[in-house]
Coordinates of C-alpha atoms in Angstrom, one line a residue:
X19 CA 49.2 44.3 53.3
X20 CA 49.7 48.0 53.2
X21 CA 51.8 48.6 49.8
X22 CA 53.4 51.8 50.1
X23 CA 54.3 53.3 46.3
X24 CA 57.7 54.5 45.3
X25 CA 58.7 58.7 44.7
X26 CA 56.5 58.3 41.8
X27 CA 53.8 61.5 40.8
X28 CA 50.8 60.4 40.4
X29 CA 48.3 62.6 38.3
X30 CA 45.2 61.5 38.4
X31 CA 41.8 61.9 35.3
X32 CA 38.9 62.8 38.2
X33 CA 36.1 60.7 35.2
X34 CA 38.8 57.7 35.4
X35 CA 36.1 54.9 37.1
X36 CA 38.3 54.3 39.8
X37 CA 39.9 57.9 40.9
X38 CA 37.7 56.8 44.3
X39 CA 40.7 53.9 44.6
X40 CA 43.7 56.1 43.3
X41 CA 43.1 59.7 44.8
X42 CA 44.9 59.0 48.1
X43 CA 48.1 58.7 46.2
X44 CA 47.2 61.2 43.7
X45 CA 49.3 64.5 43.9
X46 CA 47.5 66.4 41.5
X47 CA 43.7 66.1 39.3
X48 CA 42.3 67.3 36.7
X49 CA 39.1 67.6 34.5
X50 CA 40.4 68.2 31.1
X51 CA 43.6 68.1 29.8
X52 CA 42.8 71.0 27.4
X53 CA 43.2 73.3 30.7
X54 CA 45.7 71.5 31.9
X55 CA 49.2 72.1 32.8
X56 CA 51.5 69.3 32.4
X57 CA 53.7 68.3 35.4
X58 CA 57.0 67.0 33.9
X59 CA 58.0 63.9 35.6
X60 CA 54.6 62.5 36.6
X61 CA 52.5 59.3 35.8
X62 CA 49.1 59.9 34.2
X63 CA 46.0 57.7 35.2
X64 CA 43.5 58.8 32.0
X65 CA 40.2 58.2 31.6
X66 CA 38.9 56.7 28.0
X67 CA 37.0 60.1 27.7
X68 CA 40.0 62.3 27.9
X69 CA 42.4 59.6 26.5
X70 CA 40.1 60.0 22.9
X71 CA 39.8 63.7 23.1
X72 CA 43.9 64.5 24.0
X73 CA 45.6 61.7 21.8
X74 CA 47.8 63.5 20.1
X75 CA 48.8 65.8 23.1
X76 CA 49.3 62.5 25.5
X77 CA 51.3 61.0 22.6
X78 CA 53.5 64.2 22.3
X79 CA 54.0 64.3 26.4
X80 CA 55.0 60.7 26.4
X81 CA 57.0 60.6 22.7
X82 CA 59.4 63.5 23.9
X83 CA 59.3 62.1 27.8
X84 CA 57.9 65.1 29.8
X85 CA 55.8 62.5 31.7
X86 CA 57.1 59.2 32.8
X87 CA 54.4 57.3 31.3
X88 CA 50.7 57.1 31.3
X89 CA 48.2 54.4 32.3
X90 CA 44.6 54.3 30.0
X91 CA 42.2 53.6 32.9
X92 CA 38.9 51.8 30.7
X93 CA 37.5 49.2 33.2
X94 CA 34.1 49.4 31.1
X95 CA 36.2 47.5 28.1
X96 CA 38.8 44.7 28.2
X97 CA 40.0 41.8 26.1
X98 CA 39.3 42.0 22.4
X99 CA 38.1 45.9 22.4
X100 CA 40.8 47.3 24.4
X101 CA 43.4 45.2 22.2
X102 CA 41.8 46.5 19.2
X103 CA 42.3 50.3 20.6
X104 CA 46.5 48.8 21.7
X105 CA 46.8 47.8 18.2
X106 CA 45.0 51.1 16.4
X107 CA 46.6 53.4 18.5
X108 CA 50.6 54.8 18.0
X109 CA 50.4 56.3 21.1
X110 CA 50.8 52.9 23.1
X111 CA 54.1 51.6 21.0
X112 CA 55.7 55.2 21.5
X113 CA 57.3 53.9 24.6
X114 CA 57.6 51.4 26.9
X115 CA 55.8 53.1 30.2
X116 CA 52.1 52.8 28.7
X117 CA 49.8 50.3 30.0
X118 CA 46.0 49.8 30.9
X119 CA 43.5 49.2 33.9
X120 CA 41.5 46.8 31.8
X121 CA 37.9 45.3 32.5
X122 CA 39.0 41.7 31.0
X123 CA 42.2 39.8 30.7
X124 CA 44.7 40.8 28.1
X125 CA 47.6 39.0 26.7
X126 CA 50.8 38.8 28.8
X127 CA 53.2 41.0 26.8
X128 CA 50.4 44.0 27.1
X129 CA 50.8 45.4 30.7
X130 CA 48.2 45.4 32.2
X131 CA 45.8 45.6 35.6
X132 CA 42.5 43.6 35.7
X133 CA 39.8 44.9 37.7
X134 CA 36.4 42.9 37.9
X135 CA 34.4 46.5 37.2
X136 CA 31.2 44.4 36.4
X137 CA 31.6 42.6 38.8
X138 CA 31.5 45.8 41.6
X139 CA 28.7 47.5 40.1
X140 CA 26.1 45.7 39.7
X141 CA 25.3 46.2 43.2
X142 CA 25.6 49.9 43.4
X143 CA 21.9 50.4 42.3
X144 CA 19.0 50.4 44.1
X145 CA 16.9 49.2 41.6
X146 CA 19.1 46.4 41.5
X147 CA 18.9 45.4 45.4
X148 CA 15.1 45.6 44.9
X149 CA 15.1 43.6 42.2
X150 CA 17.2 40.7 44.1
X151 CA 14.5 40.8 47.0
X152 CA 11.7 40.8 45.1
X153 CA 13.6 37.5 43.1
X154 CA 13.9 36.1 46.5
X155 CA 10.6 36.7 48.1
X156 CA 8.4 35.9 44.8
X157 CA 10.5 32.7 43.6
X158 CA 8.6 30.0 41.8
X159 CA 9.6 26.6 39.9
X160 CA 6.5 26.8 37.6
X161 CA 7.8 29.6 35.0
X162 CA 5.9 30.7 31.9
X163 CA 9.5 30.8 29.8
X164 CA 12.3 28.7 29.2
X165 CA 15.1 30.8 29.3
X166 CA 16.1 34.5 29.0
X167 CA 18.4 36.0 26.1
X168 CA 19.5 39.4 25.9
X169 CA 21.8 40.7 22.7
X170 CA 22.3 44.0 22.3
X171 CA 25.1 45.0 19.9
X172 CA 25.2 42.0 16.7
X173 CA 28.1 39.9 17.3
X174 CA 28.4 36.7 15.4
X175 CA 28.1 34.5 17.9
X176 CA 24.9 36.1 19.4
X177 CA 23.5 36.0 15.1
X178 CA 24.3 32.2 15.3
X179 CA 22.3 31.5 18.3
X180 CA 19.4 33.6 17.5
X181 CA 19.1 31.9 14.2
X182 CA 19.4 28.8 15.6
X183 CA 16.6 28.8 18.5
X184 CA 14.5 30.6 15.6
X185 CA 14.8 27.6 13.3
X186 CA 14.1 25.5 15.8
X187 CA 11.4 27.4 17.5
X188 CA 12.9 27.8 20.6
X189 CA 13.1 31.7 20.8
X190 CA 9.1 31.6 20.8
X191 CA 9.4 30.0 24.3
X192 CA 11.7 32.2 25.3
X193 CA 11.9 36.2 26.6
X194 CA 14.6 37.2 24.0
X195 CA 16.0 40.7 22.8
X196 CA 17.8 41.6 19.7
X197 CA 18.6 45.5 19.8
X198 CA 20.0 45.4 16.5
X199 CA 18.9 45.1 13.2
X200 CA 22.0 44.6 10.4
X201 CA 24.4 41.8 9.3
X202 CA 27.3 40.4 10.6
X203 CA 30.4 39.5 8.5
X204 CA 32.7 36.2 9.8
X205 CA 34.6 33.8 8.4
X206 CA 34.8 31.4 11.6
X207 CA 31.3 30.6 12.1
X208 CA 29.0 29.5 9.8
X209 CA 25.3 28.7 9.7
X210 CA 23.9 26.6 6.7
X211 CA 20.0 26.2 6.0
X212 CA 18.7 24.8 3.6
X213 CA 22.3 24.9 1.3
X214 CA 22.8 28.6 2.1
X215 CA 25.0 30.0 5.1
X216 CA 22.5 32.6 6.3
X217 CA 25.1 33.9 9.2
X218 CA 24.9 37.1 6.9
X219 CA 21.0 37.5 7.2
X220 CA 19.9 40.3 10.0
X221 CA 17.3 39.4 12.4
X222 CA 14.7 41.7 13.2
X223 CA 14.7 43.9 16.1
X224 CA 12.9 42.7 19.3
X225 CA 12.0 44.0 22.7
X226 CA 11.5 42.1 25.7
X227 CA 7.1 42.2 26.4
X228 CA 6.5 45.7 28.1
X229 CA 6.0 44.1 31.4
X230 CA 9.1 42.3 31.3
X231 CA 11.1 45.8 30.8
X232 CA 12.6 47.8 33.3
X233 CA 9.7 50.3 33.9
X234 CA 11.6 53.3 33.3
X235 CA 12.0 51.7 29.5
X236 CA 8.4 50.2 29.5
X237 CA 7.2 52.7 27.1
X238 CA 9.8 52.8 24.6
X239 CA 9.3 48.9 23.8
X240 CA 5.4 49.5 22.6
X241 CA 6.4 50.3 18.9
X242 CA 8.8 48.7 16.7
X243 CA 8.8 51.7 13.7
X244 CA 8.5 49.2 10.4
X245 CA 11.5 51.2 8.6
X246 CA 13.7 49.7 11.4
X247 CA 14.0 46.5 10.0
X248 CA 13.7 47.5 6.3
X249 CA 16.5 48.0 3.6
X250 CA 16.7 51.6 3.4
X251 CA 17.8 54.6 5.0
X252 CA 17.7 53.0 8.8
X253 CA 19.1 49.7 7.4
X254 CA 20.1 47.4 7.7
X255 CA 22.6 48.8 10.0
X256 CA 20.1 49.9 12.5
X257 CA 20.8 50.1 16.5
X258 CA 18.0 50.4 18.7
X259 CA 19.8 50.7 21.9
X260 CA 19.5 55.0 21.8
X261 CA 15.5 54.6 21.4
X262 CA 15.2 52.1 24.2
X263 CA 17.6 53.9 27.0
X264 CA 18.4 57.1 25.7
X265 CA 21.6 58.1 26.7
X266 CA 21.5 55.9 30.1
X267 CA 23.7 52.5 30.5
X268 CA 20.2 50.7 30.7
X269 CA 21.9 47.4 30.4
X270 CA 22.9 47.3 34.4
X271 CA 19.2 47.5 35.1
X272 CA 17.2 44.4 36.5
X273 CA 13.7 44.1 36.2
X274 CA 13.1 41.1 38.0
X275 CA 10.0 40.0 36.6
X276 CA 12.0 38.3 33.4
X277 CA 14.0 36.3 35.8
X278 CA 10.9 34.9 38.0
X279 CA 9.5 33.7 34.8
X280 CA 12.4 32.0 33.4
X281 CA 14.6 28.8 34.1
X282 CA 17.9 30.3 33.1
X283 CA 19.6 33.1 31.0
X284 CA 21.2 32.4 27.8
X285 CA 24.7 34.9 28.2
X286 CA 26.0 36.1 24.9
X287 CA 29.1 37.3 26.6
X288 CA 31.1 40.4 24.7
X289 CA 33.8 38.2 23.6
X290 CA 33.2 34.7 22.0
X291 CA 36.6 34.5 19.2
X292 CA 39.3 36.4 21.0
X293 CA 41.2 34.1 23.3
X294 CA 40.8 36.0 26.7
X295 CA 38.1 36.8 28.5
X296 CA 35.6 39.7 29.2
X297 CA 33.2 39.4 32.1
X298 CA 30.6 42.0 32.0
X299 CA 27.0 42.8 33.3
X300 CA 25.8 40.2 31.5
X301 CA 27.1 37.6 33.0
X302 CA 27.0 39.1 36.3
X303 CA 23.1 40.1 36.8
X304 CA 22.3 36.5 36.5
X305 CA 25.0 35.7 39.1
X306 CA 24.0 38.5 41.4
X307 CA 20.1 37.5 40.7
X308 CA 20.6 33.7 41.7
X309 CA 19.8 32.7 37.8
X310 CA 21.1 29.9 36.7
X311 CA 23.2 30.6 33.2
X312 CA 24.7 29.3 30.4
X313 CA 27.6 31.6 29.3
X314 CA 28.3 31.9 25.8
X315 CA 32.0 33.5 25.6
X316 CA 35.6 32.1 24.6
X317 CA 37.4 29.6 25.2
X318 CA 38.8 28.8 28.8
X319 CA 35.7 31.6 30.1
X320 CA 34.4 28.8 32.9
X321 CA 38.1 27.5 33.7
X322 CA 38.5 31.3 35.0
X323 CA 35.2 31.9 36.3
X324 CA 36.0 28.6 38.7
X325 CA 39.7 30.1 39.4
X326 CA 37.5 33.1 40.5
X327 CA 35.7 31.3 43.2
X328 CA 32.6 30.6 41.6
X329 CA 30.8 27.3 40.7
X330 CA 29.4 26.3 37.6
X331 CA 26.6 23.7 36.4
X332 CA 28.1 21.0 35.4
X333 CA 26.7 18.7 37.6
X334 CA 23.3 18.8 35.9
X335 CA 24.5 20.1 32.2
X336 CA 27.5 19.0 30.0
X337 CA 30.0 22.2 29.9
X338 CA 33.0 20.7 28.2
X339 CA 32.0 23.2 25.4
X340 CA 34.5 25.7 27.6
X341 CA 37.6 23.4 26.5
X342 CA 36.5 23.7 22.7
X343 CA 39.0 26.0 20.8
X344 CA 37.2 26.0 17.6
X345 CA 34.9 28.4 17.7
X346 CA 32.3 26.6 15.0
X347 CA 32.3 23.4 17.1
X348 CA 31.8 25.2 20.3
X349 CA 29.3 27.6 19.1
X350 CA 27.7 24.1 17.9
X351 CA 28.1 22.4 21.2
X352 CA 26.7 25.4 22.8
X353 CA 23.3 25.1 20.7
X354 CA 23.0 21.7 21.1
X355 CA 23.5 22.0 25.5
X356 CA 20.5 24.4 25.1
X357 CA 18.6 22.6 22.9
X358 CA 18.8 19.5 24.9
X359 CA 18.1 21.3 28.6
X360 CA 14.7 22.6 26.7
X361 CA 14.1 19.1 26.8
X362 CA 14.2 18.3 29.6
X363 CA 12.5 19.1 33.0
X364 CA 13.1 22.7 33.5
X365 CA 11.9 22.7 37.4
X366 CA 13.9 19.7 38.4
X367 CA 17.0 21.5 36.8
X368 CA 15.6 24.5 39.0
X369 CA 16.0 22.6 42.0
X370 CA 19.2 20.9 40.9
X371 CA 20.9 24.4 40.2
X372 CA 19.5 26.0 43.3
X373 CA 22.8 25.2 45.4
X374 CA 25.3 26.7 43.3
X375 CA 23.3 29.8 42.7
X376 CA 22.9 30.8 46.4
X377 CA 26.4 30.3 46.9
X378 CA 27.5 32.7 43.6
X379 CA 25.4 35.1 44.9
X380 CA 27.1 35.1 47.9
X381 CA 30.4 34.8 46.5
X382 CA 29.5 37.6 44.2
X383 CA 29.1 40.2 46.9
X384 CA 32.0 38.3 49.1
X385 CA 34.0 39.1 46.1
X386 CA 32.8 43.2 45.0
X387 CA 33.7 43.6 48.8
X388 CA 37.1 42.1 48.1
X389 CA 38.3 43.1 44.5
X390 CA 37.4 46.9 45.5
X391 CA 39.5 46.7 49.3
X392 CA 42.3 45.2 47.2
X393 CA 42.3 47.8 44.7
X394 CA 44.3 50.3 46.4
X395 CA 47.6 48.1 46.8
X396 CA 47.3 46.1 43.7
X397 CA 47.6 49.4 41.7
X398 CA 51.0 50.8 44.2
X399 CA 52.1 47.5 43.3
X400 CA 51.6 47.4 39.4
X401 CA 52.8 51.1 39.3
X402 CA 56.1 50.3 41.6
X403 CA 56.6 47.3 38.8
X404 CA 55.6 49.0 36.0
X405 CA 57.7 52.3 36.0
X406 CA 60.6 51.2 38.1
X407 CA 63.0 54.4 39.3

């Protein structure tokens, strides 16, 4: 299918994440819309970057209809932060021909395009490649740890499970991060010990073991400074993410050494209470790595992870958690599937999940190949729909 667009202008951001896809239909670029000159008439594809620095001059262009509309291009968000930027910012309810190129699913009445960005890159480093080979050619069924758990940014439903596999001792047999050290306020889940709901208590801030880091981070994970995790100054609002990777996006980074010596990864996707879902690098690392996971996301996450292609576990663990709406009794449910496969035989559930993981992975890169070569018309096509003539 060869999509051809309609006598639309096209004007495109060149730090959009996908100009690559848009430029051939692009009549005009730019760096920054400070130097600028509008072209009356035209549909803008902005970049978050410029979108946040030109607000009130893209609100002005669209509000008095010099430009036809604009589309916010922010694959690197999507469901419950790029609705909480629709709903905070005027600019999108100033007219009908704004819309988004989202990372995750958004409700129906927001127009949007979904692209699988995670889901492309993971496989554009290096590192990356290595670290899948070096998975292949060293795999074991006798590993050292149970399972791996990233968190980075607190979320409530990373705070429940961390507490959780604390009280019960689980985190000690697994390789576990918690980048930050501060409270989180809910009033959907709640965690009671001992007569108090401690969902409000922080949870120190841990690195992975040095050898277990990506080495360019190694060093960085030696020290924990003590004030980090203290009421004071740093806390208890502390993020630990800038000392770790400075100002890289160390997250898309595998080492693989965490994944040889574990039996699955714990996912504490983005989204857990907003009803559509995000897929991001966490879920996809495992995928592209052969790991089997548990993901730990909203409602209805699996249903569309299947409609995607992809297989799931549920032939060796109980995943009727993804058709629990309440989001206490899933997070619940959640705890309980993870507590229960630390039970049981780890290398037979190895062995039982090896199937399903060879055949994500080679969905996975089926699908990058896919998503990306589809790009190009799905976006004529949303434009030609979006801002009919």
């Amino acid at each position: 299918m060869n999509i051809m667009l309609d006598n639309h202008k096209i004007v495109l951001d060149y730090f959009c994440e996908v100009d690559r896809f848009i430029e051939p239909v692009a009549d005009e670029r730019f760096y920054d819309l400070a130097d600028h000159k509008v072209v009356p008439g035209a549909i803008y594809i902005i970049g978050r970057t410029q979108f946040n620095l030109h607000k009130s001059k893209i609100q002005d262009w669209v509000t008095t209809g010099v430009i036809k509309g604009f589309v916010l291009c922010n694959p690197a968000e999507g469901s419950e932060p790029m609705m909480w930027m629709y709903n905070r910012d005027q600019v999108f309810h100033a007219n009908t021909h704004t819309s988004f190129i989202s990372g995750g699913s958004l409700p129906p009445n927001v127009p949007h395009m979904l692209f699988e960005h995670f889901g492309c890159v993971v496989h554009d480093y290096d590192e990356n490649l290595q670290a899948i080979e070096h998975y292949k050619q060293n795999y074991i069924v006798d590993r050292p740890y149970k399972f791996l758990f990233f968190n980075g940014r607190p979320r409530p439903h990373r705070m429940y499970l961390l507490k959780q596999l604390q009280i019960s001792g689980l985190l000690d047999q697994a390789l576990w991060t918690n980048l930050a050290h501060g409270a989180v306020y809910t009033t959907n889940l709640r965690l009671m010990h001992n007569g108090i709901n401690i969902m409000q208590d922080s949870v120190p801030i841990h690195y992975l073991p040095p050898e277990y880091e990506v080495e360019r981070y190694r060093n960085a994970t030696m020290t924990i400074p003590t004030e980090w995790n203290a009421q004071g100054p740093m806390g208890p609002d502390f993020y630990a993410k800038q000392h770790l990777f400075g100002k890289d996006w160390g997250e898309i980074y595998i080492e693989p050494r965490a994944y040889e010596d574990t039996y699955f990864s714990l996912v504490t996707e983005t989204v857990f209470e907003y009803t559509h879902s995000f897929r991001t690098e966490k879920l996809w690392k495992p995928v592209a790595m052969g790991h089997p996971w548990i993901a730990v996301s909203n409602a209805g996450f699996y249903k569309e992870m299947h409609n995607l292609g992809f297989q799931t576990f549920g032939h060796v663990i109980d995943e009727s958690f993804d058709s629990i709406d309440n989001h206490q009794d899933r997070i619940e449910r959640i705890t309980q599937v993870v507590k229960d496969l630390c039970s049981q035989d780890l290398v037979k559930f190895l062995e039982e999940c090896y199937t399903v993981c060879k055949y994500n992975q080679q969905h996975l890169l089926e699908s990058r190949t896919k998503w990306r070569k589809e790009f190009p018309d799905r976006f004529r096509q949303f434009i030609n729909e979006r801002f009919r003539l």
